[in-house]
Coordinates of C-alpha atoms in Angstrom, one line a residue:
Chain A
X14 CA -41.0 -145.2 68.0
X15 CA -40.9 -148.5 66.2
X16 CA -41.6 -147.6 62.6
X17 CA -38.1 -148.2 61.3
X18 CA -38.4 -151.7 62.9
X19 CA -41.6 -152.3 61.1
X20 CA -40.1 -151.4 57.8
X21 CA -37.1 -153.6 58.2
X22 CA -39.1 -156.7 58.6
X23 CA -41.5 -155.8 55.9
X24 CA -43.7 -158.6 54.4
X25 CA -45.3 -157.2 51.3
X26 CA -48.6 -159.0 51.4
X27 CA -49.5 -157.8 54.9
X28 CA -49.7 -154.2 53.8
X29 CA -52.4 -152.6 51.8
X30 CA -50.3 -149.5 51.4
X31 CA -46.5 -149.2 51.6
X32 CA -44.5 -146.1 50.7
X33 CA -40.8 -145.7 50.8
X34 CA -38.9 -142.5 50.8
X35 CA -41.6 -140.5 49.0
X36 CA -40.2 -137.1 47.9
X37 CA -42.3 -134.5 46.0
X38 CA -41.0 -131.2 44.8
X39 CA -43.1 -128.4 43.4
X40 CA -40.5 -126.2 41.8
X41 CA -38.3 -125.1 44.7
X42 CA -40.7 -126.2 47.4
X43 CA -40.1 -129.7 48.8
X44 CA -43.6 -130.8 49.9
X45 CA -42.5 -134.3 50.8
X46 CA -39.0 -135.0 52.2
X47 CA -38.8 -138.8 52.3
X48 CA -42.1 -140.2 53.7
X49 CA -42.1 -143.9 54.8
X50 CA -45.5 -145.3 55.6
X51 CA -47.2 -148.6 55.8
X52 CA -50.9 -149.4 56.3
X53 CA -51.5 -153.0 57.4
X54 CA -54.5 -154.7 55.8
X55 CA -57.8 -154.1 57.6
X56 CA -56.3 -151.3 59.8
X57 CA -56.8 -147.6 60.0
X58 CA -53.8 -145.4 59.9
X59 CA -54.2 -141.7 60.6
X60 CA -51.8 -139.3 59.0
X61 CA -51.7 -136.4 61.4
X62 CA -50.2 -133.0 60.7
X63 CA -50.9 -129.3 60.3
X64 CA -51.9 -127.6 57.1
X65 CA -49.1 -127.7 54.5
X66 CA -47.3 -130.6 56.3
X67 CA -47.7 -132.9 53.2
X68 CA -50.6 -135.1 54.2
X69 CA -52.7 -134.3 51.1
X70 CA -49.7 -134.6 48.8
X71 CA -49.0 -138.1 50.3
X72 CA -52.5 -139.2 49.7
X73 CA -52.6 -137.7 46.2
X74 CA -49.4 -139.7 45.3
X75 CA -50.9 -142.9 46.7
X76 CA -54.2 -142.3 44.8
X77 CA -52.2 -141.9 41.5
X78 CA -53.2 -138.2 41.2
X79 CA -49.6 -137.0 41.5
X80 CA -46.3 -138.5 40.5
X81 CA -43.6 -138.6 43.2
X82 CA -40.3 -136.9 42.4
X83 CA -38.5 -139.8 44.2
X84 CA -39.4 -142.9 46.2
X85 CA -41.8 -145.6 45.5
X86 CA -45.2 -146.7 46.7
X87 CA -47.4 -149.8 46.4
X88 CA -51.2 -149.8 47.0
X89 CA -52.9 -153.2 47.1
X90 CA -49.7 -154.6 45.8
X91 CA -49.6 -152.4 42.7
X92 CA -47.0 -149.8 41.9
X93 CA -48.7 -146.4 41.9
X94 CA -46.5 -145.1 39.2
X95 CA -46.6 -148.0 36.8
X96 CA -49.9 -149.7 37.5
X97 CA -52.1 -146.7 38.0
X98 CA -55.2 -148.4 36.6
X99 CA -54.9 -151.4 38.9
X100 CA -54.5 -149.1 41.9
X101 CA -57.5 -147.0 40.8
X102 CA -59.6 -150.2 40.7
X103 CA -58.6 -151.1 44.3
X104 CA -59.2 -147.7 46.0
X105 CA -61.8 -145.3 47.0
X106 CA -60.8 -141.6 47.5
X107 CA -62.7 -139.0 49.4
X108 CA -61.0 -135.6 49.2
X109 CA -61.2 -132.5 51.2
X110 CA -64.2 -131.3 49.2
X111 CA -67.4 -133.1 48.7
X112 CA -66.6 -134.0 45.1
X113 CA -70.0 -134.8 43.7
X114 CA -71.9 -133.3 40.9
X115 CA -74.2 -130.9 42.7
X116 CA -76.8 -130.7 39.9
X117 CA -77.3 -134.5 39.8
X118 CA -79.3 -136.2 42.4
X119 CA -77.7 -138.5 45.0
X120 CA -78.8 -141.6 43.1
X121 CA -77.6 -140.1 39.7
X122 CA -74.2 -139.4 41.2
X123 CA -73.8 -142.9 42.4
X124 CA -75.0 -144.3 39.0
X125 CA -72.5 -142.0 37.2
X126 CA -69.5 -143.0 39.3
X127 CA -70.5 -146.7 39.1
X128 CA -70.7 -146.4 35.3
X129 CA -67.3 -144.7 35.2
X130 CA -66.0 -147.6 37.3
X131 CA -67.2 -149.8 34.4
X132 CA -69.5 -151.8 36.7
X133 CA -72.6 -153.6 35.6
X134 CA -75.7 -151.4 35.6
X135 CA -77.9 -153.7 37.7
X136 CA -75.1 -154.1 40.2
X137 CA -74.7 -150.3 40.4
X138 CA -78.5 -149.8 40.9
X139 CA -78.6 -152.3 43.8
X140 CA -75.4 -151.1 45.3
X141 CA -76.6 -147.4 45.1
X142 CA -79.8 -148.2 47.0
X143 CA -77.7 -150.1 49.6
X144 CA -75.3 -147.2 50.1
X145 CA -78.1 -144.6 50.2
X146 CA -79.8 -146.6 52.8
X147 CA -76.7 -147.1 54.8
X148 CA -75.7 -143.5 54.8
X149 CA -79.2 -142.3 55.6
X150 CA -79.7 -140.6 52.3
X151 CA -82.7 -142.6 51.0
X152 CA -85.1 -139.8 51.5
X153 CA -82.9 -137.4 49.6
X154 CA -81.8 -139.8 46.9
X155 CA -83.8 -138.1 44.2
X156 CA -82.9 -134.5 45.1
X157 CA -80.0 -132.7 43.5
X158 CA -76.9 -132.8 45.7
X159 CA -76.8 -129.0 45.9
X160 CA -79.9 -129.2 48.2
X161 CA -77.9 -131.4 50.7
X162 CA -76.4 -130.2 53.9
X163 CA -72.6 -130.3 54.4
X164 CA -72.8 -133.6 56.3
X165 CA -75.1 -135.2 53.7
X166 CA -72.7 -134.2 50.9
X167 CA -69.8 -135.7 52.6
X168 CA -71.8 -138.9 53.1
X169 CA -72.8 -139.0 49.5
X170 CA -69.1 -138.3 48.6
X171 CA -68.1 -141.3 50.7
X172 CA -70.8 -143.4 49.2
X173 CA -69.5 -142.6 45.7
X174 CA -66.1 -143.8 46.8
X175 CA -67.6 -147.0 48.0
X176 CA -69.6 -147.9 44.9
X177 CA -67.1 -150.5 43.7
X178 CA -66.5 -151.9 47.2
X179 CA -62.8 -150.9 47.3
X180 CA -60.7 -152.7 49.8
X181 CA -58.7 -149.6 50.5
X182 CA -60.1 -146.2 51.3
X183 CA -58.2 -142.9 51.3
X184 CA -60.0 -140.2 53.4
X185 CA -58.4 -136.8 53.1
X186 CA -59.6 -134.7 56.0
X187 CA -63.1 -136.3 55.8
X188 CA -64.6 -134.1 58.5
X189 CA -62.9 -130.7 58.0
X190 CA -65.5 -128.0 58.0
X191 CA -68.3 -130.2 59.3
X192 CA -70.4 -129.3 62.4
X193 CA -69.8 -131.6 65.4
X194 CA -72.9 -133.7 64.9
X195 CA -72.0 -134.4 61.3
X196 CA -68.5 -135.2 62.3
X197 CA -69.6 -137.9 64.8
X198 CA -72.0 -139.2 62.2
X199 CA -69.2 -139.6 59.7
X200 CA -67.0 -141.2 62.3
X201 CA -69.6 -143.8 62.9
X202 CA -69.9 -144.6 59.2
X203 CA -66.1 -145.0 58.9
X204 CA -66.0 -147.2 62.0
X205 CA -68.6 -149.5 60.4
X206 CA -66.6 -149.7 57.2
X207 CA -63.5 -150.7 59.1
X208 CA -65.5 -153.3 61.0
X209 CA -66.4 -154.8 57.6
X210 CA -62.7 -155.1 56.7
X211 CA -61.9 -152.0 54.8
X212 CA -58.3 -150.6 55.1
X213 CA -58.3 -146.9 55.7
X214 CA -55.7 -144.2 55.4
X215 CA -57.0 -141.1 56.9
X216 CA -55.5 -137.6 57.0
X217 CA -56.6 -135.2 59.7
X218 CA -55.6 -132.1 61.6
X219 CA -57.5 -133.2 64.6
X220 CA -55.8 -135.3 67.3
X221 CA -59.2 -136.4 68.6
X222 CA -60.2 -137.7 65.2
X223 CA -57.0 -139.7 64.8
X224 CA -57.6 -140.9 68.4
X225 CA -61.1 -141.9 67.7
X226 CA -60.6 -143.7 64.4
X227 CA -57.0 -144.8 63.9
X228 CA -55.2 -147.9 65.1
X229 CA -51.9 -146.3 64.3
X230 CA -51.0 -142.6 63.9
X231 CA -48.2 -141.2 61.8
X232 CA -47.4 -137.6 62.6
X233 CA -45.9 -135.6 59.8
X234 CA -44.4 -132.1 59.6
X235 CA -42.6 -130.3 56.8
X236 CA -42.9 -133.4 54.6
X237 CA -41.3 -135.8 57.1
X238 CA -42.6 -138.4 59.5
X239 CA -41.7 -137.1 62.9
X240 CA -43.5 -139.7 65.1
X241 CA -45.3 -142.9 64.7
X242 CA -47.2 -145.1 67.1
X243 CA -50.6 -145.8 68.6
X244 CA -52.6 -143.0 70.2
X245 CA -51.6 -144.0 73.7
X246 CA -47.9 -144.4 72.7
X247 CA -48.0 -140.9 71.3
X248 CA -49.7 -139.5 74.4
X249 CA -47.2 -141.1 76.7
X250 CA -44.5 -139.5 74.6
X251 CA -45.9 -136.1 75.0
X252 CA -46.7 -136.6 78.7
X253 CA -50.4 -137.3 78.8
X254 CA -52.9 -134.9 80.5
X255 CA -51.9 -131.6 82.1
X256 CA -53.4 -130.2 85.3
X257 CA -54.1 -126.5 84.8
X258 CA -55.1 -124.1 87.5
X259 CA -55.6 -120.4 87.7
X260 CA -55.0 -119.0 91.2
X261 CA -57.0 -116.3 92.7
X262 CA -53.8 -114.7 94.0
X263 CA -50.5 -115.0 92.2
X264 CA -48.6 -114.5 95.4
X265 CA -49.6 -118.0 96.5
X266 CA -47.8 -119.5 93.5
X267 CA -45.0 -121.0 95.6
X268 CA -47.4 -122.5 98.1
X269 CA -49.5 -124.0 95.3
X270 CA -46.4 -125.6 93.7
X271 CA -45.4 -127.3 96.9
X272 CA -48.9 -128.3 97.8
X273 CA -49.4 -130.0 94.5
X274 CA -46.0 -131.6 94.1
X275 CA -47.0 -135.0 95.5
X276 CA -49.9 -135.2 93.1
X277 CA -48.4 -134.2 89.8
X278 CA -46.1 -136.5 87.8
X279 CA -43.6 -133.9 86.5
X280 CA -42.2 -130.4 86.8
X281 CA -44.8 -127.6 87.2
X282 CA -44.6 -124.3 85.4
X283 CA -46.0 -121.1 86.7
X284 CA -46.9 -118.2 84.5
X285 CA -48.3 -115.3 86.5
X286 CA -51.3 -116.9 88.2
X287 CA -51.5 -119.9 85.8
X288 CA -50.2 -123.2 87.1
X289 CA -49.6 -126.1 84.7
X290 CA -48.1 -129.6 85.4
X291 CA -48.3 -133.0 83.8
X292 CA -50.4 -135.6 85.6
X293 CA -51.4 -139.2 85.2
X294 CA -54.5 -141.0 86.5
X295 CA -57.3 -138.9 85.0
X296 CA -60.1 -137.1 86.7
X297 CA -59.4 -138.3 90.3
X298 CA -56.3 -136.1 90.2
X299 CA -58.7 -133.1 90.0
X300 CA -60.3 -134.0 93.3
X301 CA -57.0 -134.6 95.0
X302 CA -55.7 -131.2 93.7
X303 CA -58.8 -129.3 94.9
X304 CA -58.4 -130.9 98.4
X305 CA -54.7 -130.2 98.6
X306 CA -55.2 -126.5 97.6
X307 CA -58.2 -126.2 100.0
X308 CA -56.1 -127.5 102.9
X309 CA -53.6 -124.7 102.3
X310 CA -56.3 -122.1 101.8
X311 CA -55.2 -121.4 98.3
X312 CA -58.0 -119.8 96.3
X313 CA -58.7 -121.2 92.8
X314 CA -60.4 -119.2 90.0
X315 CA -60.3 -122.1 87.5
X316 CA -59.1 -125.7 87.5
X317 CA -59.2 -128.3 84.8
X318 CA -57.5 -131.3 83.2
X319 CA -56.4 -130.6 79.6
X320 CA -56.0 -133.4 77.2
X321 CA -53.0 -133.1 74.9
X322 CA -53.8 -131.4 71.6
X323 CA -52.2 -131.5 68.3
X324 CA -50.3 -128.4 69.4
X325 CA -48.8 -130.3 72.3
X326 CA -47.8 -133.1 70.0
X327 CA -46.0 -130.6 67.8
X328 CA -44.6 -128.5 70.6
X329 CA -43.1 -131.6 72.1
X330 CA -41.9 -133.2 68.9
X331 CA -40.7 -130.3 66.9
X332 CA -40.5 -127.4 69.3
X333 CA -43.0 -125.4 67.3
X334 CA -46.8 -125.3 67.3
X335 CA -49.0 -126.7 64.6
X336 CA -50.0 -123.6 62.6
X337 CA -53.7 -124.1 63.0
X338 CA -54.7 -120.9 61.2
X339 CA -57.5 -122.5 59.3
X340 CA -58.6 -124.8 62.0
X341 CA -62.3 -124.4 63.0
X342 CA -62.7 -125.0 66.7
X343 CA -64.2 -128.4 67.3
X344 CA -66.5 -128.6 70.3
X345 CA -64.5 -131.5 71.8
X346 CA -61.4 -129.5 72.4
X347 CA -63.4 -127.1 74.6
X348 CA -64.6 -130.1 76.6
X349 CA -61.0 -131.2 76.8
X350 CA -59.9 -127.9 78.3
X351 CA -62.4 -128.1 81.1
X352 CA -61.5 -131.2 82.9
X353 CA -63.5 -133.6 80.7
X354 CA -62.0 -136.9 79.9
X355 CA -63.6 -139.7 78.1
Chain B
X3 CA -63.9 -157.9 50.8
X4 CA -65.2 -159.4 47.6
X5 CA -64.8 -157.4 44.5
X6 CA -67.9 -156.9 42.4
X7 CA -68.3 -158.2 38.9
X8 CA -66.6 -155.8 36.5
X9 CA -68.2 -155.6 33.1
X10 CA -66.9 -157.6 30.3
X11 CA -63.7 -156.3 28.7
X12 CA -64.1 -153.8 25.9
X13 CA -61.4 -152.4 23.6
X14 CA -59.9 -149.3 25.2
X15 CA -61.6 -147.1 22.6
X16 CA -65.0 -148.6 23.5
X17 CA -64.5 -147.6 27.1
X18 CA -63.4 -144.1 26.1
X19 CA -66.7 -143.7 24.2
X20 CA -68.7 -145.3 27.0
X21 CA -67.1 -143.0 29.6
X22 CA -67.3 -139.9 27.4
X23 CA -71.1 -140.5 26.9
X24 CA -71.6 -140.8 30.7
X25 CA -69.8 -137.5 31.3
X26 CA -71.7 -135.8 28.4
X27 CA -75.0 -137.0 29.7
X28 CA -74.3 -135.7 33.2
X29 CA -73.1 -132.4 31.8
X30 CA -76.3 -132.0 29.7
X31 CA -78.6 -133.1 32.5
X32 CA -76.9 -130.7 34.9
X33 CA -77.4 -127.8 32.5
X34 CA -81.1 -128.4 32.5
X35 CA -81.2 -128.4 36.3
X36 CA -80.1 -124.7 36.3
X37 CA -83.0 -123.2 34.3
X38 CA -81.8 -119.6 35.1
X39 CA -78.4 -120.3 33.5
X40 CA -80.1 -122.0 30.5
X41 CA -82.4 -119.0 30.1
X42 CA -79.6 -116.5 30.1
X43 CA -77.6 -118.6 27.8
X44 CA -80.5 -118.6 25.3
X45 CA -81.5 -115.0 25.8
X46 CA -78.1 -113.5 25.2
X47 CA -77.9 -114.3 21.5
X48 CA -81.5 -113.2 21.1
X49 CA -80.6 -109.8 22.6
X50 CA -77.7 -109.6 20.1
X51 CA -80.1 -110.2 17.2
X52 CA -82.5 -107.5 18.3
X53 CA -79.7 -105.0 19.1
X54 CA -77.9 -105.5 15.8
X55 CA -81.0 -105.8 13.7
X56 CA -82.7 -102.6 15.1
X57 CA -79.8 -100.5 16.3
X58 CA -77.1 -101.1 13.6
X59 CA -79.7 -102.1 11.0
X60 CA -79.6 -99.3 8.5
X61 CA -76.2 -98.0 9.5
X62 CA -74.1 -100.7 7.9
X63 CA -74.6 -100.6 4.1
X64 CA -74.8 -103.9 2.3
X65 CA -74.2 -103.9 -1.4
X66 CA -77.4 -104.5 -3.3
X67 CA -79.7 -102.0 -1.6
X68 CA -80.1 -98.3 -1.3
X69 CA -78.3 -97.3 1.9
X70 CA -80.8 -96.5 4.7
X71 CA -83.8 -97.9 2.8
X72 CA -86.2 -100.5 4.2
X73 CA -84.7 -103.0 1.7
X74 CA -81.3 -102.3 3.1
X75 CA -82.4 -102.9 6.7
X76 CA -84.0 -106.2 5.7
X77 CA -80.9 -107.2 3.8
X78 CA -78.7 -106.4 6.8
X79 CA -80.8 -108.8 8.9
X80 CA -80.2 -111.5 6.3
X81 CA -76.6 -110.6 6.4
X82 CA -76.5 -110.4 10.2
X83 CA -78.0 -113.7 11.3
X84 CA -75.1 -116.0 10.1
X85 CA -72.8 -113.5 12.0
X86 CA -74.8 -114.0 15.2
X87 CA -74.8 -117.8 14.6
X88 CA -71.0 -117.7 14.3
X89 CA -70.5 -115.5 17.3
X90 CA -72.9 -117.6 19.4
X91 CA -71.2 -120.9 18.7
X92 CA -67.8 -119.3 19.5
X93 CA -69.2 -118.6 23.0
X94 CA -69.7 -122.4 23.5
X95 CA -66.0 -122.3 24.5
X96 CA -66.8 -120.3 27.6
X97 CA -69.1 -123.0 28.9
X98 CA -66.3 -125.6 28.8
X99 CA -63.9 -123.1 30.5
X100 CA -66.2 -122.4 33.4
X101 CA -67.4 -126.0 33.7
X102 CA -64.0 -127.5 33.9
X103 CA -62.6 -124.8 36.2
X104 CA -65.5 -125.4 38.5
X105 CA -65.1 -129.2 38.4
X106 CA -61.5 -128.8 39.2
X107 CA -62.1 -126.4 42.1
X108 CA -64.8 -128.7 43.6
X109 CA -62.4 -131.6 43.4
X110 CA -64.6 -133.6 41.0
X111 CA -61.7 -133.8 38.5
X112 CA -59.6 -135.4 41.3
X113 CA -62.3 -138.0 41.8
X114 CA -62.4 -138.7 38.0
X115 CA -58.7 -139.0 37.9
X116 CA -58.7 -141.5 40.7
X117 CA -61.2 -143.7 38.8
X118 CA -60.1 -146.5 36.5
X119 CA -61.9 -144.7 33.7
X120 CA -60.6 -143.5 30.3
X121 CA -58.7 -140.3 31.1
X122 CA -59.5 -138.2 28.0
X123 CA -63.2 -139.2 28.4
X124 CA -63.9 -136.3 30.8
X125 CA -62.8 -133.8 28.3
X126 CA -64.4 -135.6 25.3
X127 CA -67.7 -135.8 27.2
X128 CA -67.6 -132.2 28.4
X129 CA -66.8 -130.7 24.9
X130 CA -69.3 -133.0 23.3
X131 CA -72.0 -131.8 25.7
X132 CA -71.2 -128.2 25.3
X133 CA -71.3 -128.5 21.5
X134 CA -74.6 -130.5 21.6
X135 CA -76.1 -127.8 23.8
X136 CA -75.6 -125.4 20.9
X137 CA -78.4 -127.3 19.0
X138 CA -80.9 -125.8 21.4
X139 CA -79.3 -122.4 21.2
X140 CA -79.2 -122.5 17.4
X141 CA -82.9 -123.5 17.3
X142 CA -83.9 -120.6 19.5
X143 CA -81.7 -118.2 17.4
X144 CA -83.1 -119.5 14.1
X145 CA -86.7 -118.8 15.3
X146 CA -85.7 -115.3 16.5
X147 CA -84.0 -114.7 13.1
X148 CA -87.1 -115.9 11.3
X149 CA -89.2 -113.4 13.2
X150 CA -87.0 -110.5 12.3
X151 CA -87.0 -111.4 8.7
X152 CA -84.1 -113.8 8.2
X153 CA -84.7 -116.7 5.7
X154 CA -83.1 -119.9 4.5
X155 CA -82.9 -119.2 0.8
X156 CA -80.9 -122.1 -0.6
X157 CA -82.6 -125.3 0.2
X158 CA -82.8 -127.5 3.3
X159 CA -79.8 -129.6 2.5
X160 CA -77.4 -126.7 2.4
X161 CA -79.0 -125.3 5.5
X162 CA -78.2 -128.7 7.3
X163 CA -74.6 -128.4 6.1
X164 CA -74.6 -124.8 7.5
X165 CA -75.8 -126.0 10.9
X166 CA -73.4 -128.9 10.9
X167 CA -70.5 -126.6 10.2
X168 CA -71.6 -124.4 13.0
X169 CA -71.7 -127.4 15.4
X170 CA -68.2 -128.5 14.2
X171 CA -67.0 -125.0 15.0
X172 CA -68.7 -125.1 18.4
X173 CA -67.0 -128.4 19.2
X174 CA -63.7 -127.0 18.1
X175 CA -63.8 -124.0 20.3
X176 CA -64.9 -126.0 23.3
X177 CA -61.5 -127.7 23.2
X178 CA -59.8 -124.3 23.4
X179 CA -62.2 -123.5 26.2
X180 CA -61.3 -126.7 28.0
X181 CA -57.6 -125.9 27.8
X182 CA -58.2 -122.4 29.2
X183 CA -60.5 -123.8 31.9
X184 CA -57.8 -126.3 33.0
X185 CA -55.1 -123.6 32.9
X186 CA -56.7 -120.9 35.0
X187 CA -56.2 -120.9 38.8
X188 CA -59.9 -120.5 39.9
X189 CA -63.5 -120.1 38.7
X190 CA -63.4 -116.4 39.1
X191 CA -60.6 -116.1 36.6
X192 CA -62.4 -118.7 34.4
X193 CA -65.4 -116.4 34.1
X194 CA -63.3 -113.6 32.4
X195 CA -60.6 -115.7 30.8
X196 CA -63.3 -117.8 29.2
X197 CA -64.7 -114.8 27.4
X198 CA -61.9 -112.4 26.9
X199 CA -60.4 -114.0 23.7
X200 CA -63.8 -114.7 22.1
X201 CA -64.9 -111.0 22.0
X202 CA -62.1 -109.7 19.8
X203 CA -62.1 -112.8 17.7
X204 CA -65.8 -112.4 16.9
X205 CA -65.7 -108.7 16.3
X206 CA -62.5 -108.8 14.2
X207 CA -64.3 -110.8 11.6
X208 CA -67.0 -110.3 8.9
X209 CA -69.7 -111.3 11.4
X210 CA -71.3 -107.9 11.7
X211 CA -69.6 -105.7 9.1
X212 CA -68.2 -106.4 5.7
X213 CA -64.6 -107.2 5.8
X214 CA -63.9 -104.5 3.2
X215 CA -64.9 -101.8 5.8
X216 CA -61.9 -102.7 8.0
X217 CA -58.4 -101.1 7.7
X218 CA -55.9 -103.0 5.6
X219 CA -54.0 -105.0 8.2
X220 CA -57.2 -105.9 10.1
X221 CA -58.6 -107.1 6.8
X222 CA -55.8 -109.7 6.8
X223 CA -56.5 -110.7 10.3
X224 CA -60.2 -111.0 9.7
X225 CA -59.7 -112.9 6.5
X226 CA -57.7 -115.6 8.2
X227 CA -59.9 -115.6 11.3
X228 CA -61.8 -118.9 11.1
X229 CA -65.0 -117.1 12.4
X230 CA -65.0 -115.1 9.1
X231 CA -64.8 -118.2 7.0
X232 CA -67.4 -119.9 9.1
X233 CA -69.8 -116.9 8.8
X234 CA -69.0 -116.6 5.1
X235 CA -69.7 -120.3 4.5
X236 CA -73.0 -120.2 6.4
X237 CA -74.1 -117.1 4.5
X238 CA -73.5 -119.0 1.3
X239 CA -75.2 -122.1 2.5
X240 CA -78.2 -120.3 3.8
X241 CA -78.3 -118.2 0.6
X242 CA -77.9 -115.0 2.6
X243 CA -76.1 -111.9 1.3
X244 CA -72.3 -112.2 1.6
X245 CA -71.2 -108.6 1.1
X246 CA -68.7 -107.5 -1.5
X247 CA -66.5 -110.3 -2.9
X248 CA -62.8 -110.3 -1.7
X249 CA -59.6 -111.7 -3.0
X250 CA -58.9 -113.8 0.1
X251 CA -58.6 -117.6 -0.6
X252 CA -59.9 -118.3 2.9
X253 CA -63.1 -116.5 2.1
X254 CA -63.5 -117.8 -1.4
X255 CA -63.2 -121.4 -0.1
X256 CA -64.9 -120.6 3.1
X257 CA -66.3 -124.0 4.0
X258 CA -63.1 -125.8 3.2
X259 CA -61.0 -123.3 5.2
X260 CA -63.3 -123.6 8.1
X261 CA -63.1 -127.4 8.2
X262 CA -59.3 -127.3 7.9
X263 CA -59.1 -124.7 10.7
X264 CA -61.3 -126.8 12.9
X265 CA -59.2 -129.9 12.4
X266 CA -56.0 -128.0 13.0
X267 CA -57.3 -126.3 16.2
X268 CA -58.6 -129.6 17.6
X269 CA -55.3 -131.3 16.7
X270 CA -53.4 -128.7 18.7
X271 CA -55.7 -128.0 21.6
X272 CA -57.2 -131.5 22.3
X273 CA -53.7 -133.0 23.2
X274 CA -52.8 -129.9 25.1
X275 CA -56.0 -130.0 27.1
X276 CA -55.6 -133.7 27.8
X277 CA -52.1 -133.2 29.0
X278 CA -53.2 -130.4 31.3
X279 CA -55.9 -132.6 32.6
X280 CA -53.5 -135.4 33.4
X281 CA -51.3 -133.2 35.5
X282 CA -54.1 -130.9 36.8
X283 CA -54.0 -130.4 40.5
X284 CA -57.0 -129.3 42.5
X285 CA -56.9 -125.8 43.9

């Protein structure tokens, strides 16, 4: 973990967002317990954590919606507490909900938010057309937003955040509740924005989302940063992929463990007929494992490579799982459980 | 990333008006996009007129006519209409309550608050829109009243004053409604909380019965209830019967007391609502 190192050699102008020791108390509840965070210009940082870990509170403080109890933060070089208006001029915010007026049409929504940004009317009209086109909403531009699908609303919401071409974008769980196709659509849109130079701070509960979009991932839990690094650094830390096998006959457990020992990269666990062990090297490991078991005539009911999930990150880092009570099952995690690997 | 041209600087107050008008316009446009809601908003006071005019009609004696006579019933309708006007504009508050609670729940308030716009403008615009919407409601009500026998008896100028007073009152209660809407935890609560205080306030007044028919302590409450003075003032300005005279200063200087009440209520609730708005968190 190198984040303390990054902070100690801090050069202000390199960072679009920098927060130091953010604390937020709601009555007796400490939502944030000293968050340090930097987002280098032009990069995407993913804030990863379960519900209630403090992701949204952090974004709300950085977007000037909440005042921190302690600590300080600068966005685009402006102090969030003292220069709120300057911060607001530099950012776009897309929250967990599609925050558009559902009775106004897509175009009217963009015109309204452009007006509230105090932008020139002609500029707003041109920019609105451009965004509607870009986000594939041109055909629906003159329909009230309430007739839009969930994915369309999120895209309109994102378009509304972009009306003033903000250099910094806060995306608070941008794909929560979306179907897989809309998620991927939104990921593509975000990737394009980043390619154009936008700095993004993204919160998510999904490891695969952080993996897909973020250059750097900050894992938080109980209002504290518990890990920080690139996706591969984090995965290395939590041990990469796991080989998981269900045996036909639990009596062959000991045989299976010894047969697979040369293939796996760490200690194996056995729970009844379920075998699990860390591996490196990706899918070829599966073939080797099947061969090794076959040679010993060990019957296999199920075999697969499991990619690390958010739960694994949390189990490894904190010793408890990520309480994913509200988490809708994304299709990619199913793929991950069955030997798939990108 | 190049920043787009930001419009020329205006004085802060200019931006507040600019932003408030954008919000007001959006609020009004939105209300016309829900024709069902608009229909029920208009039909409710009409039903009240018909209920009171035909159900309670002859049962409430108005001085100046033989109780139970046809003249009495017609007189009651003259007496009733300003009461319905007063009650209806009081309900304008509920629209602000529900509207803002919904905007908050949907996260739109968050988005506004993250914009470099004038912060009180959202509330200024919302209250203005809800008050302006009452013009339509009052028009429909006036036509309904005319059909059941209500008349403007004291000239067009006084009638305009009466309508303006009603709109001022509507604007005033929308601030109370805005405060309630920003204080409730969700839209479900907003639906009841938005209405619950308006009902007793409108019925504990002279809107439907002469104040003298109330028990002593309620007479005091009703006399200081700004809805009573509003209704009293509009009765006078429309040249409708006012019921028996009373000793209450508030009712003998009804228009003045109404304006004072409105100013005081706005002075209290507008800052409260704006403060709530600034610290409001999305649910």
